[in-house]
Amino acid sequence: KIYGLPSTSDINNGVAVLYIRKDWMEKVGAAEPKSIEDVVAIGKTFMEKGLAKYGIAMSNESNALSYTGLMNAYDAYPGAWIKGQDGKITNGSIAPEMKTALDALRKLYENGFIDNEYISKDNNKAIENILAGDVGIMIGEFWSPLWPLQSGVTADPTVDWNCYRLPAAGGGEAIPYAKIPVSGY
């Protein structure tokens, strides 16, 4: 008999986690975010108080968690096969929720919440913005405190990040997309 044994990784790899500068939240008196709208309000406050240039770290990579995490907050799942409103399987990239999520992303871009040059920045360039203190919010992986966040803390010990479950638009918790953790057989 021939058996196919899966080569797996941690199911949590690729699941969006929200990170916000705790030291900045304390400085501006911000409370823990309960919705994605709260996250945006915190980022705008960081910008208004001169702590951050941009509300959130963003790269041009469509599979980056900054992008997919924001989409998931609006119940949109680009590139994933999901159960549609009619109960049938559909591609999340063409689901109606995607239009709402893209409109929200467009507004964030137009209002300067997202770096207007993000389209030319890969993940490494977006991380440079984080380490330079240009942003106080990022969406990353469960291991992001080890890298890149620890690099910023090592450079400036006053930097303090907190992690949160990704909140949904309107409140509650978003359901982040997780890829099947099988890389081969």
XYZ file of C-alpha atoms in Angstrom:
185
model
C 0.000 0.000 0.000
C 1.034 3.576 -0.569
C 0.304 6.098 2.166
C 0.476 9.865 2.007
C 1.687 11.298 5.306
C 1.175 15.060 5.485
C 4.004 17.420 6.277
C 2.297 19.929 8.540
C 3.087 23.155 10.292
C 1.364 24.984 13.126
C -2.269 25.813 12.287
C -1.681 29.280 13.726
C 0.852 30.177 11.029
C -0.705 32.822 8.827
C -3.491 33.784 11.249
C -3.784 37.554 11.610
C -2.962 39.006 15.041
C -3.301 42.709 15.827
C -0.353 44.500 17.471
C -0.585 48.042 18.852
C 2.029 50.159 20.610
C 0.950 49.969 24.276
C 3.262 52.821 25.282
C 1.523 55.088 22.751
C -1.935 53.906 23.808
C -1.120 54.905 27.387
C 0.278 58.232 26.212
C -2.966 59.136 24.391
C -5.329 57.443 26.852
C -6.666 54.916 24.331
C -8.659 51.884 25.461
C -8.417 48.345 24.100
C -10.065 48.234 20.659
C -13.413 46.444 20.452
C -13.914 46.946 16.691
C -11.837 47.660 13.613
C -13.277 51.184 13.773
C -11.652 51.525 17.225
C -8.332 50.396 15.734
C -8.627 53.089 13.054
C -9.504 55.705 15.693
C -6.430 54.739 17.742
C -4.214 54.969 14.658
C -5.660 58.375 13.765
C -4.984 59.580 17.313
C -1.373 58.381 17.038
C -1.071 60.410 13.842
C -2.785 63.523 15.234
C -0.540 63.509 18.331
C 2.569 63.278 16.160
C 3.527 59.804 17.336
C 3.044 58.082 13.963
C 3.247 59.066 10.306
C 0.713 56.406 9.297
C -2.084 54.557 11.046
C -1.033 51.010 10.140
C 1.922 49.227 8.590
C 1.044 48.103 5.076
C 2.929 46.424 2.255
C 2.139 45.869 -1.407
C 1.945 42.104 -1.037
C -1.658 40.948 -1.400
C -0.968 37.874 0.724
C 0.503 39.957 3.566
C -1.386 39.803 6.831
C -1.789 43.577 6.932
C -4.019 43.230 3.877
C -5.771 39.938 4.601
C -6.268 40.857 8.262
C -8.038 44.079 7.332
C -10.156 42.182 4.812
C -11.051 39.559 7.449
C -12.162 42.333 9.824
C -14.855 43.141 7.238
C -15.776 39.454 6.829
C -13.984 39.276 3.476
C -11.649 36.420 2.539
C -9.618 37.107 -0.610
C -8.389 34.022 -2.398
C -10.197 31.619 -0.065
C -13.086 29.322 -0.873
C -15.907 30.118 1.537
C -19.583 29.415 2.034
C -21.479 32.268 0.384
C -24.668 33.942 1.581
C -26.658 31.481 -0.535
C -24.967 28.519 1.198
C -22.919 27.567 -1.875
C -19.134 27.531 -2.034
C -17.734 30.670 -3.657
C -14.400 32.410 -4.001
C -13.989 35.034 -1.289
C -12.386 37.425 -3.781
C -15.747 37.897 -5.512
C -18.037 37.682 -2.481
C -20.149 40.821 -1.759
C -18.250 41.440 1.506
C -15.101 42.026 -0.533
C -16.577 45.188 -2.017
C -17.252 46.585 1.476
C -13.737 45.677 2.632
C -12.067 47.223 -0.427
C -14.130 50.395 -0.005
C -12.976 50.644 3.631
C -9.364 50.128 2.518
C -9.783 52.813 -0.165
C -11.044 55.307 2.433
C -8.121 54.539 4.759
C -5.721 55.158 1.879
C -7.427 58.398 0.813
C -7.362 59.719 4.379
C -3.617 59.074 4.767
C -4.098 56.267 7.284
C -2.054 54.016 4.993
C 1.290 55.189 3.621
C 0.548 56.561 0.136
C 3.718 54.841 -1.092
C 2.744 51.416 0.289
C 2.223 50.093 -3.241
C 5.986 50.314 -3.798
C 6.881 48.750 -0.419
C 7.311 45.046 0.077
C 7.046 43.449 3.527
C 10.653 44.351 4.370
C 10.028 48.038 3.613
C 6.823 47.969 5.704
C 8.854 46.497 8.570
C 11.327 49.379 8.212
C 8.380 51.740 8.880
C 7.597 49.794 12.064
C 11.186 49.792 13.299
C 11.581 53.501 12.499
C 8.561 54.293 14.681
C 6.496 55.543 11.741
C 3.537 53.336 12.727
C 2.111 52.035 15.973
C -0.246 49.394 14.568
C 0.532 46.278 12.590
C -1.186 43.032 11.737
C 1.200 40.119 11.890
C 1.662 36.512 12.934
C 1.697 35.011 16.410
C 5.501 35.035 16.282
C 5.793 38.731 15.296
C 6.979 39.708 18.808
C 10.135 37.698 18.092
C 10.621 39.432 14.740
C 10.261 42.225 13.771
C 8.883 43.761 16.974
C 11.757 42.656 19.222
C 14.226 44.450 16.929
C 12.423 47.720 17.659
C 12.350 47.043 21.399
C 16.062 46.209 21.369
C 16.801 49.510 19.616
C 14.496 51.475 21.964
C 13.577 49.782 25.271
C 10.706 52.256 25.823
C 8.790 50.624 22.953
C 6.065 48.314 24.253
C 3.688 46.351 22.013
C 0.446 44.599 22.984
C -1.314 41.947 20.948
C -5.057 41.609 20.470
C -7.433 39.345 18.657
C -8.409 40.935 15.398
C -11.685 42.823 15.965
C -14.475 42.872 13.411
C -16.179 45.831 11.798
C -19.015 46.903 14.071
C -17.555 45.048 17.069
C -16.845 41.531 18.172
C -14.037 39.310 16.962
C -13.154 38.854 13.319
C -12.766 35.336 12.026
C -9.258 35.327 10.585
C -8.541 33.141 7.608
C -6.160 30.261 8.297
C -4.602 28.234 5.506
C -4.573 24.462 5.723
C -1.188 23.773 7.350
C -0.124 21.014 4.952
C 2.916 21.818 2.839
C 3.237 18.455 1.158
C 2.945 14.665 1.516
